[in-house]
XYZ file of C-alpha atoms in Angstrom:
503
model
C 44.302 -17.033 36.114
C 41.033 -16.331 37.798
C 40.572 -13.132 35.848
C 41.380 -14.916 32.571
C 38.959 -17.759 33.364
C 36.268 -15.247 34.197
C 37.001 -13.327 30.989
C 36.490 -16.366 28.765
C 32.761 -16.742 29.422
C 32.297 -13.001 28.932
C 34.069 -13.164 25.556
C 31.973 -16.202 24.662
C 28.735 -14.448 25.582
C 29.761 -11.423 23.561
C 30.549 -13.650 20.613
C 27.201 -15.449 20.926
C 25.398 -12.127 21.186
C 27.131 -10.941 18.030
C 26.121 -14.123 16.227
C 22.496 -13.701 17.343
C 22.451 -10.077 16.198
C 23.961 -11.079 12.848
C 21.355 -13.815 12.426
C 18.617 -11.383 13.375
C 19.827 -8.871 10.789
C 20.000 -11.592 8.167
C 16.484 -12.695 9.080
C 15.169 -9.143 8.725
C 16.918 -8.732 5.371
C 15.570 -12.097 4.200
C 12.009 -11.195 5.197
C 12.347 -7.779 3.588
C 13.700 -9.350 0.405
C 10.896 -11.904 0.358
C 8.364 -9.108 0.862
C 9.799 -7.200 -2.087
C 9.802 -10.295 -4.280
C 6.329 -11.426 -3.251
C 4.593 -9.588 -6.130
C 6.968 -11.312 -8.586
C 6.206 -14.719 -7.069
C 2.500 -13.930 -7.291
C 2.872 -12.788 -10.898
C 4.819 -15.946 -11.765
C 2.169 -18.132 -10.133
C -0.600 -16.511 -12.163
C 1.413 -16.838 -15.372
C 1.886 -20.555 -14.653
C -1.768 -21.166 -13.794
C -3.369 -18.955 -16.445
C -0.818 -19.015 -19.316
C 1.614 -16.234 -20.185
C -0.325 -15.050 -23.240
C -3.248 -14.093 -21.028
C -0.852 -12.200 -18.754
C 0.657 -10.446 -21.792
C -2.797 -9.415 -22.977
C -3.677 -8.063 -19.529
C -0.452 -6.044 -19.327
C -0.993 -4.474 -22.767
C -4.739 -3.847 -22.557
C -5.034 -2.875 -18.904
C -1.539 -1.488 -18.373
C -0.626 0.210 -21.647
C -3.988 0.965 -23.269
C -6.325 1.656 -20.355
C -3.753 2.615 -17.717
C -1.033 4.604 -19.483
C -3.077 5.605 -22.536
C -6.236 6.281 -20.548
C -4.477 8.586 -18.081
C -2.823 10.588 -20.873
C -6.159 10.782 -22.675
C -8.025 11.992 -19.569
C -5.590 14.804 -18.767
C -5.168 15.943 -22.360
C -8.935 15.909 -23.006
C -9.526 18.017 -19.868
C -7.146 20.680 -21.173
C -8.425 20.223 -24.730
C -12.010 21.107 -23.783
C -10.880 23.927 -21.479
C -8.114 25.606 -23.492
C -8.629 24.559 -27.127
C -12.410 24.305 -27.504
C -13.094 26.664 -24.541
C -16.358 25.009 -23.463
C -18.133 25.400 -20.111
C -17.451 22.827 -17.366
C -21.029 21.520 -17.503
C -20.639 20.949 -21.266
C -17.287 19.226 -20.786
C -18.901 16.998 -18.152
C -21.609 15.970 -20.625
C -19.048 15.386 -23.397
C -17.037 13.105 -21.111
C -20.192 11.047 -20.665
C -20.728 10.823 -24.425
C -17.146 9.616 -24.900
C -17.939 6.772 -22.523
C -20.879 5.474 -24.598
C -18.787 2.780 -26.400
C -18.197 1.252 -22.984
C -21.935 1.100 -22.385
C -22.539 -0.922 -25.563
C -19.819 -3.420 -24.638
C -22.328 -6.324 -24.894
C -22.428 -5.624 -28.635
C -18.648 -6.003 -28.917
C -18.801 -9.025 -26.621
C -21.404 -10.879 -28.640
C -19.569 -10.081 -31.880
C -16.316 -11.558 -30.605
C -18.193 -14.550 -29.207
C -20.139 -15.607 -32.289
C -18.842 -13.761 -35.385
C -15.354 -14.746 -36.574
C -13.538 -12.626 -39.154
C -11.408 -14.358 -41.793
C -11.634 -17.578 -39.808
C -10.508 -16.109 -36.453
C -12.617 -15.014 -33.494
C -10.257 -12.926 -31.376
C -7.268 -11.773 -33.395
C -9.144 -9.537 -35.876
C -10.942 -7.641 -33.107
C -7.676 -6.799 -31.363
C -6.170 -5.619 -34.640
C -9.240 -3.604 -35.658
C -9.435 -1.986 -32.222
C -5.813 -0.916 -32.484
C -6.235 0.479 -36.000
C -9.366 2.409 -34.995
C -7.504 3.968 -32.070
C -4.450 4.858 -34.163
C -6.543 6.505 -36.900
C -8.660 8.518 -34.448
C -5.784 9.787 -32.296
C -3.701 10.816 -35.309
C -6.700 12.593 -36.826
C -7.203 14.630 -33.634
C -3.506 15.412 -33.484
C -2.824 16.374 -37.105
C -6.027 18.171 -38.148
C -5.556 21.912 -37.528
C -9.099 23.196 -37.033
C -11.474 20.734 -35.430
C -15.161 21.371 -34.874
C -16.491 20.486 -31.405
C -18.766 17.745 -32.758
C -16.002 16.300 -34.936
C -13.633 16.282 -31.961
C -16.292 14.592 -29.847
C -16.845 11.947 -32.542
C -13.106 11.290 -32.835
C -12.675 10.952 -29.075
C -15.633 8.575 -28.982
C -13.907 6.491 -31.674
C -10.766 6.383 -29.510
C -12.925 5.173 -26.639
C -14.512 2.560 -28.903
C -11.112 1.133 -29.838
C -10.183 0.766 -26.174
C -13.581 -0.773 -25.335
C -13.430 -3.389 -28.105
C -9.957 -4.497 -27.033
C -11.099 -4.618 -23.423
C -13.967 -7.012 -24.131
C -11.770 -9.967 -25.078
C -9.590 -9.652 -22.000
C -12.703 -9.320 -19.848
C -14.072 -12.523 -21.351
C -10.850 -14.366 -20.608
C -10.774 -13.013 -17.067
C -14.363 -14.151 -16.512
C -13.666 -17.595 -17.963
C -10.615 -18.074 -15.788
C -12.505 -16.862 -12.729
C -15.124 -19.541 -13.300
C -12.485 -22.219 -13.975
C -10.295 -21.176 -11.008
C -12.700 -20.010 -8.301
C -9.887 -19.574 -5.781
C -8.069 -17.201 -8.176
C -11.061 -14.984 -9.023
C -9.974 -12.182 -6.698
C -6.343 -12.565 -7.830
C -7.326 -12.220 -11.493
C -9.228 -9.003 -10.842
C -6.339 -7.787 -8.688
C -3.935 -8.481 -11.567
C -6.060 -6.435 -13.970
C -6.388 -3.607 -11.467
C -2.675 -3.760 -10.608
C -1.633 -3.366 -14.260
C -4.143 -0.558 -14.704
C -2.915 1.258 -11.584
C 0.752 0.984 -12.562
C -0.066 2.236 -16.064
C -2.047 5.131 -14.619
C 0.762 5.982 -12.224
C 3.266 6.244 -15.065
C 0.808 8.012 -17.364
C -0.337 10.642 -14.889
C 3.245 11.254 -13.738
C 4.350 12.229 -17.235
C 1.016 13.663 -18.441
C 1.453 17.175 -17.039
C 4.950 17.521 -18.451
C 3.904 16.234 -21.886
C 0.794 18.439 -22.046
C 2.920 21.454 -21.096
C 5.560 20.641 -23.730
C 3.491 19.593 -26.748
C -0.069 20.568 -25.828
C -3.188 18.366 -25.658
C -3.284 17.813 -29.429
C 0.294 16.578 -29.380
C -0.601 14.124 -26.623
C -3.317 12.664 -28.842
C -0.580 11.801 -31.343
C 1.452 10.056 -28.638
C -1.619 7.976 -27.774
C -1.327 6.156 -31.097
C 1.562 4.140 -29.624
C -0.523 2.181 -27.044
C -3.014 1.352 -29.804
C -0.228 -0.070 -31.958
C 0.569 -2.387 -29.026
C -3.093 -3.375 -28.832
C -2.860 -4.575 -32.437
C 0.281 -6.523 -31.497
C -1.778 -8.605 -29.071
C -3.879 -9.793 -31.989
C -0.828 -10.390 -34.176
C 0.996 -12.458 -31.541
C -2.075 -14.406 -30.501
C -2.089 -18.042 -31.620
C -5.661 -18.971 -32.289
C -7.363 -21.916 -33.933
C -8.481 -21.258 -37.473
C -12.194 -21.795 -38.061
C -12.652 -22.817 -41.712
C -15.915 -22.594 -43.615
C -17.778 -20.723 -40.907
C -21.498 -20.658 -41.635
C -22.284 -16.946 -41.468
C -25.929 -17.759 -42.155
C -26.051 -19.099 -38.599
C -24.892 -15.808 -37.071
C -28.456 -14.579 -36.569
C -29.384 -17.764 -34.733
C -26.261 -17.511 -32.611
C -27.207 -13.943 -31.689
C -30.652 -15.179 -30.686
C -29.214 -18.041 -28.616
C -26.724 -15.786 -26.846
C -29.440 -13.202 -26.163
C -31.779 -15.852 -24.757
C -29.047 -17.207 -22.488
C -28.272 -13.692 -21.301
C -31.919 -12.881 -20.630
C -32.457 -16.179 -18.800
C -29.516 -15.453 -16.542
C -30.641 -11.884 -15.835
C -34.089 -13.070 -14.748
C -32.503 -14.916 -11.836
C -32.773 -12.935 -8.602
C -29.247 -13.824 -7.546
C -28.034 -12.073 -10.709
C -30.252 -9.030 -11.282
C -30.087 -7.839 -7.667
C -26.296 -7.287 -7.579
C -26.530 -5.827 -11.113
C -29.038 -3.260 -9.865
C -26.787 -2.395 -6.929
C -23.766 -1.953 -9.197
C -25.655 0.481 -11.404
C -27.079 2.523 -8.531
C -23.809 2.643 -6.591
C -22.075 4.255 -9.572
C -25.026 6.414 -10.679
C -25.422 7.943 -7.216
C -21.752 8.941 -7.057
C -22.340 12.198 -8.927
C -19.320 13.192 -11.002
C -18.397 16.896 -10.876
C -14.788 16.374 -11.927
C -14.852 19.045 -14.630
C -16.074 21.676 -12.189
C -13.265 20.836 -9.787
C -10.711 20.752 -12.635
C -11.711 24.182 -13.919
C -11.516 25.536 -10.353
C -8.097 24.146 -9.396
C -6.596 25.515 -12.641
C -8.290 28.918 -12.393
C -5.773 31.722 -11.670
C -8.238 33.849 -9.678
C -10.752 31.695 -7.808
C -8.690 28.530 -7.359
C -5.145 27.384 -6.605
C -4.090 27.921 -10.265
C -2.255 24.604 -10.508
C 0.018 24.180 -13.533
C -0.095 21.270 -15.989
C 2.802 19.589 -14.185
C 1.058 19.965 -10.825
C -2.181 18.538 -12.176
C -0.348 15.554 -13.657
C 1.491 15.030 -10.373
C -1.788 15.212 -8.468
C -3.332 12.518 -10.672
C -0.189 10.377 -10.369
C -0.557 10.418 -6.594
C -4.158 9.424 -7.167
C -2.853 6.362 -9.012
C -0.673 5.590 -5.995
C -3.791 5.814 -3.843
C -5.598 3.472 -6.218
C -2.683 1.054 -6.030
C -2.692 1.241 -2.225
C -6.403 0.467 -2.244
C -5.756 -2.523 -4.479
C -2.960 -3.819 -2.235
C -5.113 -3.330 0.849
C -7.926 -5.283 -0.742
C -5.615 -8.031 -1.995
C -3.732 -8.479 1.301
C -6.474 -7.846 3.860
C -10.008 -7.612 2.472
C -10.328 -10.042 -0.440
C -11.610 -12.939 1.704
C -14.191 -10.896 3.626
C -17.904 -10.999 2.689
C -18.920 -8.550 -0.006
C -21.434 -6.630 2.072
C -19.032 -5.738 4.863
C -16.338 -4.445 2.509
C -18.824 -2.449 0.428
C -20.452 -0.913 3.517
C -17.246 0.563 4.898
C -15.895 1.505 1.464
C -19.088 3.364 0.521
C -19.277 5.100 3.902
C -15.663 6.264 3.686
C -16.178 7.297 0.055
C -18.901 9.708 1.129
C -17.061 11.063 4.161
C -13.744 11.559 2.355
C -15.559 13.571 -0.321
C -15.736 16.334 2.284
C -12.046 16.994 1.640
C -13.097 18.710 -1.596
C -15.388 20.924 0.451
C -12.535 21.881 2.778
C -10.388 22.713 -0.243
C -12.994 24.846 -2.050
C -13.858 26.753 1.143
C -10.105 27.353 1.619
C -10.218 25.902 5.128
C -6.974 24.044 4.417
C -5.148 27.391 4.274
C -6.557 28.325 7.671
C -5.182 25.030 8.946
C -1.794 25.884 7.465
C -1.881 23.221 4.728
C -0.831 24.531 1.261
C -3.124 23.768 -1.666
C -0.655 21.567 -3.541
C -0.234 19.256 -0.556
C -3.927 19.149 0.248
C -5.019 18.267 -3.304
C -2.489 15.416 -3.296
C -3.854 14.106 0.010
C -7.407 14.430 -1.302
C -6.583 12.552 -4.501
C -4.773 9.724 -2.693
C -7.480 8.917 -0.150
C -10.388 9.334 -2.586
C -8.823 7.031 -5.171
C -7.872 4.518 -2.460
C -11.440 4.201 -1.164
C -12.799 4.238 -4.714
C -10.622 1.257 -5.641
C -11.611 -0.681 -2.514
C -15.249 -0.020 -3.353
C -14.838 -1.225 -6.943
C -12.880 -4.434 -6.340
C -15.698 -6.503 -4.726
C -18.033 -5.453 -7.548
C -15.532 -6.695 -10.139
C -15.184 -10.032 -8.343
C -18.970 -10.373 -8.170
C -19.230 -9.587 -11.893
C -16.662 -12.225 -12.807
C -18.692 -14.858 -10.932
C -22.045 -14.016 -12.486
C -21.042 -15.046 -16.024
C -22.685 -18.263 -17.297
C -20.523 -20.750 -19.236
C -20.418 -20.221 -22.993
C -21.235 -16.513 -23.066
C -18.588 -15.210 -20.667
C -17.530 -12.437 -23.041
C -21.058 -11.244 -23.740
C -22.271 -11.363 -20.163
C -19.196 -9.853 -18.529
C -19.347 -7.074 -21.120
C -23.004 -6.570 -20.162
C -22.080 -6.278 -16.493
C -19.309 -3.813 -17.248
C -21.687 -1.815 -19.442
C -24.046 -1.599 -16.468
C -21.189 -0.110 -14.454
C -20.342 2.249 -17.314
C -23.975 3.264 -17.726
C -23.962 4.076 -14.031
C -20.854 6.193 -14.591
C -22.544 7.899 -17.565
C -25.565 8.669 -15.392
C -23.199 9.998 -12.745
C -21.383 12.198 -15.261
C -24.540 13.638 -16.806
C -26.113 14.061 -13.377
C -23.011 15.927 -12.238
C -23.107 18.087 -15.376
C -26.766 18.916 -14.688
C -25.923 19.781 -11.092
C -23.142 22.136 -12.205
C -25.491 23.752 -14.723
C -28.316 24.223 -12.200
C -25.942 25.751 -9.659
C -24.458 28.013 -12.377
C -20.869 26.780 -12.050
C -19.119 28.125 -15.174
C -15.602 28.745 -16.498
C -15.290 31.843 -14.310
C -18.013 31.495 -11.657
C -17.451 29.024 -8.816
C -19.591 30.591 -6.080
C -21.846 27.525 -5.751
C -19.195 24.860 -6.299
C -19.135 24.141 -2.553
C -22.872 23.389 -2.676
C -22.384 20.988 -5.601
C -19.754 19.136 -3.553
C -22.043 18.949 -0.529
C -24.944 17.561 -2.576
C -22.624 15.012 -4.215
C -21.312 13.794 -0.867
C -24.788 13.351 0.602
C -25.981 11.409 -2.451
C -22.909 9.153 -2.195
C -24.263 7.724 1.063
C -27.567 6.544 -0.454
C -26.191 3.174 -1.736
C -25.726 2.136 1.918
C -29.485 1.547 2.051
C -29.255 -0.826 -0.943
C -26.680 -3.301 0.369
C -29.391 -5.941 0.793
C -29.099 -6.413 -2.991
C -25.501 -7.669 -2.628
C -24.861 -11.413 -2.014
C -24.006 -12.390 1.569
C -21.286 -14.782 0.392
C -17.533 -14.232 0.242
C -15.245 -14.285 -2.850
C -14.352 -17.961 -2.418
C -17.968 -19.024 -3.036
C -19.890 -19.356 -6.261
C -22.717 -16.881 -6.886
C -24.233 -18.133 -10.126
C -27.164 -20.477 -9.362
C -26.556 -24.151 -10.101
C -29.632 -24.291 -12.344
C -27.997 -21.830 -14.757
C -24.797 -23.848 -15.151
C -26.714 -27.130 -15.325
C -29.024 -25.759 -18.004
C -25.992 -24.758 -20.027
C -24.451 -28.212 -19.694
C -27.704 -29.833 -20.849
C -27.901 -27.419 -23.772
C -24.349 -28.240 -24.828
C -25.231 -31.924 -24.891
C -28.325 -31.336 -27.025
C -26.918 -28.595 -29.235
C -23.171 -28.983 -29.395
C -21.460 -25.948 -30.722
C -24.530 -23.716 -30.501
C -22.485 -20.891 -28.979
C -18.878 -21.370 -29.944
C -16.159 -19.758 -27.908
C -12.462 -19.959 -28.579
C -10.942 -18.276 -25.541
C -7.629 -16.526 -25.519
C -6.484 -18.954 -22.851
C -7.678 -22.130 -24.411
C -6.354 -21.193 -27.812
C -2.798 -20.712 -26.640
C -2.243 -23.843 -24.577
């Protein structure tokens, strides 16, 4: 009896221990499940707050057009210039800058969509026209047998223009929502970046295989599909019809929008961060084409195949996505200056990985090329994304009411002009150091110069606002002046936003 009585508590303790372990396991599974579903909850919250049509537009424009389509376009154009047109890397670097020019003139597309309706609609026609322009240009590149270099460059620039025009409307909506929902400004930019990163991940993953199977010209034909979806955004969009629009007033509306833009830019709280954004991109010299020619060279470099290159870029998209998640979960509430300081510093230091690769030091360390290039791509894209996110949030908060599309497009064109400067500066550097299709002796020096120049923006951080993303940046006098103007001149700058038109 004594033994049985003593055994009962032991059995009870064992049973209680089993229950506690079961509860613990259930708790872990519940937390893990909640963690996995958290992005869906976040996505659902944004769709509820910002309207599903805006979310649909972001997914198509950022995910399908810029993410998936952009990644396929980048890889195929690299091989197109190298294998089809057989140009030098410095020339290809310059051509890539020219293709980006439509993104520099984004204020033109922005002001057109803001003040010039077509057939009674302000947004729908521009989506549809952008899609048609992209479809025509990609099919022309794909189907025409012999293409002159200048004709190919013009066609690729037209493809870029279609993507840029479609991007402007979504940018305007993102800026408008950021001003209307200050607490969601970082989330909106994270949503855009998230869709872009996922699209890039898918695009780069399949890009090498597709280029290998059908060639770069065949890929251009595939790119017509994302542009068809861009047109679908305009077709599905429900927008208020504007009857009897007075086109004679367009000139005055251009003048009014330009004056409002110029007035805003004169404010120190606006032009200083704009100057930093330009310089931070311009001083990050782009020598991508030189590195691409080297890693695919069968003698001097690792001789990576199309599939390996696509896989490398896909891991870069994973790095970009990791940078986005890190910013969203940890860094989005920190002051801009602190985040930009560490991101810029790491961006310059991590660039030394390219130097290790080109000098073949990774082989001495026992790390194969294919693994090292993947590591390099992941960490460089991760820090690049962290560096870019605060600048996007700042841009979304600098847009004055009424000309969100025009002004945000202007800010993005400043970034793109910085990237163009970076690309042409990198092309000049490659040319001066005599890095060609078959000569890579001075490529290590180009990398070293690029990495040193990358650190220069650290001395310009005083141009960045001290505030954090939860605070407003635009001076009160700008918003108040706009409110007074609206009272005196109602309808002077008419905007029918994608969000407002679908509620």
